[in-house]
CSV table of C-alpha atoms and ligand atoms in Angstrom, one decimal:
chain,number,residue,atom,x,y,z
I,1,MET,CA,-36.2,-7.3,2.1
I,2,LYS,CA,-33.1,-5.0,4.3
I,3,LYS,CA,-29.8,-6.7,3.8
I,4,LYS,CA,-28.3,-7.3,7.5
I,5,VAL,CA,-25.3,-4.4,7.7
I,6,ILE,CA,-22.2,-5.9,8.6
I,7,THR,CA,-19.5,-4.3,10.6
I,8,LEU,CA,-15.7,-4.5,10.2
I,9,ASP,CA,-15.3,-5.6,13.9
I,10,GLU,CA,-18.5,-8.1,13.3
I,11,PHE,CA,-16.7,-9.4,10.1
I,12,ILE,CA,-13.0,-9.9,11.7
I,13,ILE,CA,-14.5,-11.8,14.5
I,14,ARG,CA,-16.4,-13.9,12.4
I,15,ARG,CA,-13.5,-14.4,10.1
I,16,GLN,CA,-11.7,-15.6,13.1
I,17,ALA,CA,-13.8,-18.1,14.0
I,18,ASP,CA,-12.4,-19.9,10.3
I,19,PHE,CA,-9.0,-20.6,11.4
I,20,SER,CA,-9.3,-23.1,14.6
I,21,TYR,CA,-6.1,-22.1,15.6
I,22,ALA,CA,-6.6,-18.2,15.7
I,23,SER,CA,-5.9,-16.8,19.3
I,24,GLY,CA,-7.7,-13.6,18.3
I,25,GLU,CA,-4.5,-11.5,18.1
I,26,LEU,CA,-4.6,-10.4,14.3
I,27,SER,CA,-8.0,-9.7,14.8
I,28,ALA,CA,-7.5,-7.3,17.6
I,29,LEU,CA,-4.8,-5.6,15.9
I,30,LEU,CA,-7.4,-5.4,12.7
I,31,ARG,CA,-9.6,-3.8,15.2
I,32,ASP,CA,-7.7,-1.3,16.5
I,33,LEU,CA,-6.3,0.0,13.0
I,34,GLY,CA,-10.3,0.0,11.8
I,35,PHE,CA,-10.6,1.9,15.4
I,36,ALA,CA,-7.6,4.8,14.9
I,37,ALA,CA,-8.8,5.4,11.0
I,38,LYS,CA,-11.9,6.5,12.2
I,39,ILE,CA,-10.0,9.1,14.3
I,40,ILE,CA,-7.8,9.7,11.3
I,41,ASN,CA,-10.8,10.2,9.3
I,42,ARG,CA,-12.1,12.7,11.7
I,43,GLU,CA,-9.4,15.0,11.6
I,44,VAL,CA,-9.1,14.7,7.8
I,45,ASN,CA,-12.7,15.7,7.4
I,46,LYS,CA,-12.1,18.5,9.5
I,47,ALA,CA,-8.7,19.2,8.0
I,48,GLY,CA,-10.2,22.8,6.7
I,49,LEU,CA,-11.9,23.9,9.4
I,50,VAL,CA,-9.1,23.9,12.4
I,51,ASP,CA,-5.7,25.3,12.1
I,52,ILE,CA,-4.3,22.0,11.5
I,53,LEU,CA,-3.1,22.3,7.9
I,54,GLY,CA,-0.1,24.0,6.7
I,55,THR,CA,3.7,22.6,6.6
I,56,THR,CA,5.5,22.3,10.1
I,57,GLU,CA,9.1,23.3,9.9
I,58,ASN,CA,10.1,19.4,10.1
I,59,GLU,CA,11.4,17.7,7.7
I,60,ASN,CA,10.8,13.5,7.9
I,61,VAL,CA,13.4,11.2,7.4
I,62,HIS,CA,13.3,11.2,3.6
I,63,GLY,CA,14.1,15.0,3.5
I,64,GLU,CA,10.4,15.9,2.6
I,65,THR,CA,8.4,18.4,4.5
I,66,VAL,CA,5.9,17.0,7.4
I,67,LYS,CA,2.3,18.1,7.0
I,68,LYS,CA,0.7,18.8,10.5
I,69,LEU,CA,-1.5,15.8,9.9
I,70,ASP,CA,0.9,13.7,8.7
I,71,ILE,CA,2.1,13.5,12.7
I,72,PHE,CA,-1.1,13.3,13.9
I,73,ALA,CA,-1.5,10.4,12.1
I,74,ASN,CA,1.3,8.8,12.8
I,75,ASP,CA,0.9,9.7,16.7
I,76,GLN,CA,-2.8,8.5,16.5
I,77,PHE,CA,-1.5,4.8,15.1
I,78,MET,CA,1.7,4.7,17.6
I,79,ASP,CA,-0.8,5.4,20.4
I,80,SER,CA,-3.2,3.2,18.8
I,81,PHE,CA,-0.6,0.3,18.7
I,82,ARG,CA,1.1,0.8,21.6
I,83,SER,CA,-2.0,0.2,24.1
I,84,SER,CA,-3.0,-2.7,21.9
I,85,LYS,CA,-1.0,-4.8,23.1
I,86,HIS,CA,-0.7,-7.2,20.2
I,87,CYS,CA,2.3,-5.8,18.4
I,88,ALA,CA,5.7,-5.5,19.2
I,89,ALA,CA,7.2,-2.9,17.1
I,90,VAL,CA,6.3,-0.4,14.1
I,91,ALA,CA,7.8,1.1,11.4
I,92,SER,CA,6.4,3.7,10.0
I,93,GLU,CA,7.4,6.3,7.0
I,94,GLU,CA,7.2,9.2,9.5
I,95,LEU,CA,10.4,7.8,11.8
I,96,GLU,CA,13.9,6.7,10.7
I,97,ASP,CA,14.2,3.6,13.1
I,98,ILE,CA,11.1,0.9,14.2
I,99,VAL,CA,10.0,1.8,17.5
I,100,VAL,CA,9.9,-1.1,19.4
I,101,PHE,CA,7.1,-1.4,22.5
I,102,ASP,CA,9.5,-3.7,25.6
I,103,ASP,CA,6.9,-3.5,28.0
I,104,ASP,CA,5.9,-6.9,29.1
I,105,ARG,CA,2.8,-7.9,27.5
I,106,SER,CA,3.7,-6.1,24.2
I,107,LYS,CA,7.5,-7.5,24.1
I,108,ASN,CA,6.1,-11.2,23.9
I,109,ALA,CA,3.4,-10.1,20.8
I,110,LYS,CA,3.2,-12.0,17.3
I,111,TYR,CA,3.2,-9.3,15.0
I,112,VAL,CA,4.6,-6.1,14.0
I,113,VAL,CA,3.1,-3.2,11.7
I,114,ALA,CA,4.7,-1.3,9.1
I,115,ILE,CA,2.7,1.9,8.1
I,116,ASP,CA,2.4,4.9,6.1
I,117,PRO,CA,0.1,7.0,8.4
I,118,LEU,CA,-1.0,9.7,5.7
I,119,ASP,CA,0.1,8.7,2.3
I,120,GLY,CA,-0.2,11.4,-0.3
I,121,SER,CA,-0.6,14.1,2.3
I,122,SER,CA,1.0,16.7,-0.1
I,123,ASN,CA,-2.7,16.5,-1.9
I,124,ILE,CA,-4.7,17.3,1.6
I,125,ASP,CA,-4.5,20.8,1.3
I,126,VAL,CA,-6.5,20.4,-1.8
I,127,ASN,CA,-8.9,18.2,-1.0
I,128,VAL,CA,-7.8,15.1,-3.0
I,129,SER,CA,-8.3,11.7,-1.5
I,130,VAL,CA,-5.3,10.6,0.6
I,131,GLY,CA,-4.7,7.4,2.6
I,132,THR,CA,-3.2,5.1,5.0
I,133,ILE,CA,-1.4,1.7,4.1
I,134,PHE,CA,-0.6,-1.0,6.4
I,135,SER,CA,1.3,-4.3,6.6
I,136,ILE,CA,1.3,-6.9,9.2
I,137,TYR,CA,4.2,-9.6,9.4
I,138,ARG,CA,4.8,-12.2,12.3
I,139,ARG,CA,7.6,-11.5,13.9
I,140,ILE,CA,10.6,-13.7,13.5
I,141,THR,CA,12.5,-13.0,16.7
I,142,GLU,CA,11.9,-15.3,19.0
I,143,ASN,CA,12.3,-14.0,22.3
I,144,GLY,CA,13.0,-10.6,23.9
I,145,PRO,CA,12.7,-6.8,22.0
I,146,CYS,CA,11.7,-7.2,18.1
I,147,THR,CA,15.1,-6.0,15.4
I,148,ILE,CA,14.7,-4.9,12.4
I,149,ASP,CA,14.8,-8.6,11.0
I,150,ASP,CA,11.4,-8.9,11.8
I,151,PHE,CA,10.3,-6.2,9.6
I,152,LEU,CA,12.7,-6.9,6.8
I,153,GLN,CA,10.8,-10.2,5.2
I,154,LYS,CA,9.6,-11.0,1.6
I,155,GLY,CA,6.2,-9.5,1.0
I,156,SER,CA,5.2,-12.8,0.5
I,157,GLU,CA,5.3,-13.1,4.5
I,158,GLN,CA,2.7,-11.0,4.9
I,159,VAL,CA,0.3,-11.8,7.0
I,160,ALA,CA,-2.3,-9.0,6.4
I,161,ALA,CA,-2.6,-5.8,4.7
I,162,GLY,CA,-4.5,-3.0,4.0
I,163,TYR,CA,-5.4,1.0,3.4
I,164,ILE,CA,-8.0,3.4,4.1
I,165,ILE,CA,-9.2,5.9,1.9
I,166,TYR,CA,-10.2,9.3,2.9
I,167,GLY,CA,-12.0,10.3,-0.1
I,168,SER,CA,-15.3,11.0,-0.9
I,169,SER,CA,-16.8,8.2,1.6
I,170,THR,CA,-13.9,6.7,3.6
I,171,MET,CA,-13.3,3.0,3.0
I,172,LEU,CA,-11.1,0.3,4.8
I,173,VAL,CA,-9.6,-2.3,2.7
I,174,TYR,CA,-7.9,-5.3,4.1
I,175,THR,CA,-6.9,-9.2,3.0
I,176,THR,CA,-5.8,-11.3,5.3
I,177,GLY,CA,-4.5,-14.0,2.1
I,178,HIS,CA,-8.1,-15.0,1.8
I,179,GLY,CA,-9.7,-12.8,-0.7
I,180,VAL,CA,-10.2,-8.7,-0.4
I,181,ASN,CA,-12.9,-7.2,1.4
I,182,GLY,CA,-14.0,-3.5,1.8
I,183,PHE,CA,-15.7,-1.5,4.4
I,184,THR,CA,-17.5,1.8,4.1
I,185,LEU,CA,-17.9,4.2,6.8
I,186,ASP,CA,-21.0,5.0,7.8
I,187,PRO,CA,-20.8,8.2,9.5
I,188,SER,CA,-24.5,8.0,11.1
I,189,ILE,CA,-23.2,5.0,13.5
I,190,GLY,CA,-19.3,5.5,13.4
I,191,GLU,CA,-19.1,1.9,12.0
I,192,PHE,CA,-17.0,0.8,9.1
I,193,CYS,CA,-19.5,-1.7,7.3
I,194,LEU,CA,-19.0,-4.4,4.6
I,195,SER,CA,-19.9,-2.6,1.3
I,196,HIS,CA,-17.5,-4.8,-1.1
I,197,PRO,CA,-17.2,-8.2,-0.4
I,198,ASN,CA,-14.7,-10.2,-2.2
I,199,ILE,CA,-13.2,-7.9,-4.1
I,200,THR,CA,-11.8,-9.1,-7.6
I,201,THR,CA,-10.4,-6.8,-10.3
I,202,PRO,CA,-11.0,-7.1,-13.7
I,203,ASP,CA,-8.5,-9.1,-15.8
I,204,ASP,CA,-8.1,-6.1,-18.4
I,205,GLY,CA,-8.7,-2.3,-17.6
I,206,GLU,CA,-9.4,1.2,-19.4
I,207,ILE,CA,-7.1,3.0,-17.3
I,208,TYR,CA,-3.6,3.5,-17.0
I,209,SER,CA,-1.9,5.8,-14.2
I,210,ILE,CA,1.8,7.3,-14.5
I,211,ASN,CA,2.8,10.8,-13.9
I,212,HIS,CA,3.0,11.4,-17.5
I,213,GLY,CA,5.9,14.4,-16.5
I,214,TYR,CA,8.6,11.9,-16.2
I,215,ARG,CA,8.2,10.9,-19.7
I,216,TRP,CA,11.6,11.4,-21.0
I,217,ASN,CA,13.1,10.2,-18.0
I,218,PHE,CA,11.6,6.8,-18.4
I,219,SER,CA,12.9,3.4,-19.9
I,220,ASP,CA,12.4,2.7,-23.5
I,221,GLY,CA,10.1,-0.1,-21.9
I,222,VAL,CA,7.9,2.0,-20.3
I,223,LYS,CA,7.4,4.6,-22.9
I,224,LYS,CA,7.0,1.5,-25.3
I,225,TYR,CA,4.1,1.0,-23.0
I,226,ILE,CA,2.8,4.5,-23.0
I,227,ASP,CA,2.9,4.3,-26.3
I,228,HIS,CA,0.9,0.9,-26.7
I,229,CYS,CA,-1.8,2.7,-24.3
I,230,ILE,CA,-2.0,6.1,-26.4
I,231,ASN,CA,-1.8,4.4,-30.2
I,232,SER,CA,-4.2,1.1,-29.6
I,233,ASP,CA,-7.0,3.3,-29.2
I,234,ARG,CA,-7.8,2.4,-32.9
I,235,SER,CA,-7.9,-1.2,-32.3
I,236,ARG,CA,-10.4,-0.8,-29.2
I,237,PRO,CA,-13.8,0.2,-29.1
I,238,LYS,CA,-12.8,2.5,-26.3
I,239,PRO,CA,-9.3,4.3,-26.2
I,240,TYR,CA,-7.4,4.0,-23.0
I,241,SER,CA,-8.2,6.5,-19.6
I,242,MET,CA,-5.1,8.2,-18.6
I,243,ARG,CA,-6.2,9.1,-14.9
I,244,TYR,CA,-3.3,10.0,-11.8
I,245,ILE,CA,-4.5,11.2,-9.0
I,246,GLY,CA,-0.5,11.6,-7.5
I,247,SER,CA,-2.3,9.8,-4.2
I,248,MET,CA,-1.0,5.9,-4.7
I,249,VAL,CA,-3.9,4.6,-1.9
I,250,ALA,CA,-6.5,6.6,-4.1
I,251,ASP,CA,-5.2,5.5,-7.9
I,252,ILE,CA,-4.8,1.8,-6.8
I,253,HIS,CA,-8.4,1.9,-5.2
I,254,ARG,CA,-9.7,3.3,-8.3
I,255,ASN,CA,-8.0,0.4,-10.8
I,256,LEU,CA,-8.9,-2.4,-8.4
I,257,ILE,CA,-12.2,-1.3,-8.4
I,258,LYS,CA,-12.7,-0.5,-12.4
I,259,GLY,CA,-9.4,-2.7,-14.4
I,260,GLY,CA,-6.0,-0.8,-14.9
I,261,ILE,CA,-2.3,-0.5,-13.8
I,262,PHE,CA,-0.7,1.3,-12.0
I,263,MET,CA,2.8,2.5,-12.8
I,264,TYR,CA,5.6,4.1,-10.7
I,265,PRO,CA,8.6,3.0,-12.9
I,266,THR,CA,12.6,4.0,-12.2
I,267,SER,CA,13.8,7.2,-14.1
I,268,ASN,CA,16.7,8.9,-14.5
I,269,ASP,CA,16.0,10.9,-11.6
I,270,SER,CA,15.0,8.4,-9.4
I,271,PRO,CA,17.1,5.1,-9.8
I,272,ASN,CA,15.4,2.7,-7.5
I,273,GLY,CA,11.3,4.6,-8.1
I,274,LYS,CA,10.0,6.5,-4.9
I,275,LEU,CA,7.6,4.2,-3.6
I,276,ARG,CA,8.6,2.5,-0.6
I,277,ILE,CA,8.7,-1.6,-0.4
I,278,LEU,CA,7.4,-2.5,3.3
I,279,TYR,CA,5.1,-0.1,3.8
I,280,GLU,CA,3.7,0.8,0.2
I,281,SER,CA,4.7,-1.8,-2.4
I,282,ASN,CA,4.0,-4.6,-0.4
I,283,PRO,CA,0.9,-4.1,0.9
I,284,MET,CA,-0.6,-2.9,-2.2
I,285,ALA,CA,0.8,-5.2,-4.0
I,286,PHE,CA,-0.7,-8.3,-1.8
I,287,ILE,CA,-4.2,-6.4,-1.8
I,288,VAL,CA,-3.7,-6.5,-5.6
I,289,GLU,CA,-2.7,-10.1,-5.7
I,290,GLN,CA,-5.4,-11.1,-3.6
I,291,ALA,CA,-8.0,-9.7,-5.9
I,292,GLY,CA,-6.8,-11.5,-8.7
I,293,GLY,CA,-4.0,-8.8,-10.5
I,294,LYS,CA,-0.5,-9.0,-10.8
I,295,ALA,CA,2.1,-6.8,-8.8
I,296,ILE,CA,5.9,-6.6,-10.3
I,297,THR,CA,9.0,-4.5,-10.1
I,298,GLY,CA,10.1,-4.9,-13.9
I,299,LEU,CA,10.9,-8.1,-14.3
I,300,TYR,CA,9.7,-10.1,-11.0
I,301,ARG,CA,7.0,-10.2,-8.6
I,302,ILE,CA,6.8,-7.2,-5.9
I,303,LEU,CA,5.7,-10.1,-2.7
I,304,ASN,CA,9.2,-11.5,-3.6
I,305,TYR,CA,11.5,-9.2,-3.1
I,306,LYS,CA,13.4,-8.8,0.2
I,307,PRO,CA,14.4,-5.6,1.9
I,308,GLU,CA,17.0,-4.7,3.0
I,309,SER,CA,16.5,-1.6,4.8
I,310,LEU,CA,13.5,0.0,6.1
I,311,HIS,CA,12.6,2.7,3.8
I,312,GLN,CA,14.0,1.0,0.8
I,313,ARG,CA,12.7,2.0,-2.5
I,314,CYS,CA,11.2,-0.3,-5.5
I,315,PRO,CA,9.4,0.4,-9.2
I,316,VAL,CA,6.0,-0.6,-8.5
I,317,PHE,CA,3.7,-1.6,-11.9
I,318,MET,CA,0.8,-3.5,-10.6
I,319,GLY,CA,-3.2,-3.9,-11.7
I,320,SER,CA,-5.3,-5.9,-14.1
I,321,LYS,CA,-3.8,-9.0,-14.7
I,322,ASN,CA,-3.6,-8.6,-18.5
I,323,MET,CA,-2.1,-4.8,-18.0
I,324,VAL,CA,0.5,-6.1,-16.4
I,325,GLU,CA,1.7,-8.9,-18.9
I,326,LYS,CA,1.9,-6.6,-21.3
I,327,LEU,CA,3.6,-3.8,-19.8
I,328,ARG,CA,6.5,-6.7,-18.7
I,329,GLU,CA,6.6,-7.4,-22.3
I,330,CYS,CA,7.3,-3.9,-23.6
I,331,LEU,CA,9.8,-4.0,-20.5
I,332,GLU,CA,11.6,-7.0,-22.1
I,333,ILE,CA,13.6,-4.6,-24.6
I,334,ASP,CA,15.2,-2.9,-21.4
I,335,TYR,CA,16.6,-6.3,-20.2
I,336,ALA,CA,17.6,-8.0,-24.1
I,337,GLU,CA,20.8,-5.8,-24.0
I,338,MET,CA,22.1,-6.2,-20.4
I,339,SER,CA,25.0,-8.2,-20.0
I,340,GLU,CA,24.7,-11.5,-17.6
I,341,ASP,CA,26.4,-9.5,-15.0
I,342,GLN,CA,23.6,-7.1,-14.9
I,343,LEU,CA,21.0,-9.1,-15.1
I,344,ALA,CA,22.4,-11.0,-11.9
I,345,GLN,CA,22.6,-7.8,-10.2
I,346,ILE,CA,19.1,-7.2,-10.5
I,347,LYS,CA,17.9,-10.8,-10.0
I,348,SER,CA,19.7,-10.3,-6.6
I,349,SER,CA,18.7,-7.0,-5.6
I,350,GLN,CA,14.9,-8.2,-6.3
I,351,GLY,CA,14.9,-10.5,-4.1
I,352,VAL,CA,15.3,-13.6,-6.9
L,401,LIG,P1,3.3,12.2,-0.5
L,401,LIG,O1,3.0,11.1,0.8
L,401,LIG,O2,4.9,12.9,-0.6
L,401,LIG,O3,2.2,12.7,-1.2
L,401,LIG,O4,3.6,11.0,-1.9
L,401,LIG,C1,2.9,10.4,-2.6
L,401,LIG,C2,3.3,9.1,-3.1
L,401,LIG,C3,2.1,8.5,-3.6
L,401,LIG,O5,0.9,8.0,-2.7
L,401,LIG,C4,2.1,8.7,-4.8
L,401,LIG,O6,1.8,7.7,-6.2
L,401,LIG,C5,3.4,9.4,-5.8
L,401,LIG,O7,3.8,9.6,-4.0
L,401,LIG,C6,3.2,10.3,-6.6
L,401,LIG,O8,4.5,11.2,-6.8
L,401,LIG,P2,4.6,11.6,-7.8
L,401,LIG,O9,4.4,12.8,-7.4
L,401,LIG,O10,6.5,12.1,-8.2
L,401,LIG,O11,4.3,11.1,-9.3
């Protein structure tokens, strides 16, 4: 007998009914995100066909050259949030400051969204998977337009987070803190359909993902873990595989399903790592934890880190529980020789 297809919209509505106090605003916001994702997907898929590829002359706030599709994706999500009326403000990787919606309906909305509209965009020209990452918080300021304080909350305060991967098929994966569910876009009906219910990540994995090119810049602890992955081959039935796409959504999605660890550590050149807390590390950490994995900055849980600025970065290690625990054990050597003061500084910078 054929299984009934459950669309994203249907699923969101069903889940809303599980919470008697739910007002429907979060559900509506998630559906708006799903709709915007379909439009981005359409553009990503025809990127090779139209004059939308190539760089613009602009640089984003981090001094990186912006691809046209980055701007398209950013504008699309902004329009969608602005017209949704369920979002009071947005922080985007592409914009230096938050965008506050202060019309009568939006300014009293309960939620704010942090988004990386097109992560991994340097991969677009070569047909490698890219993604969108989003994170939703309940605003903490009480009345009137939002402020940056509504965004500078710990990741553990997220009410929902997710990603869309534009790959060999397009998937939307999200959590509201009650497990993780994945939906695949069926292009014939234009709907995201539930394809991966209750995703759980294996406790152990076969894959480690890191940019080996920076190896000599990594800390001793990170090098020790890489050596463990390389050298433990003989004691394992199958060697570890190194897989690194350079597109965080794609790397983490693969590891989430198959089991593995994703790492973007600090290095001499990037003392805080590369990935942004608000719209990269936190949402992916929320998903990985909800799927049964672990996500740390080194010593501590990513979701405990309270950012002090919008585009702040942090080191990232996340994935299968046992692999992250082993990594953490290896990192102990980085901290063993630190003074109490240095450790206290790390603790305070990591919101512990
Ligand atoms: P970008 O959006 O500029 O392509 O950056 C992608 C991010 C992230 O998705 C990925 O994991 C990481 O940067 C890769 O960085 P490296 O090239 O330094 O390894």
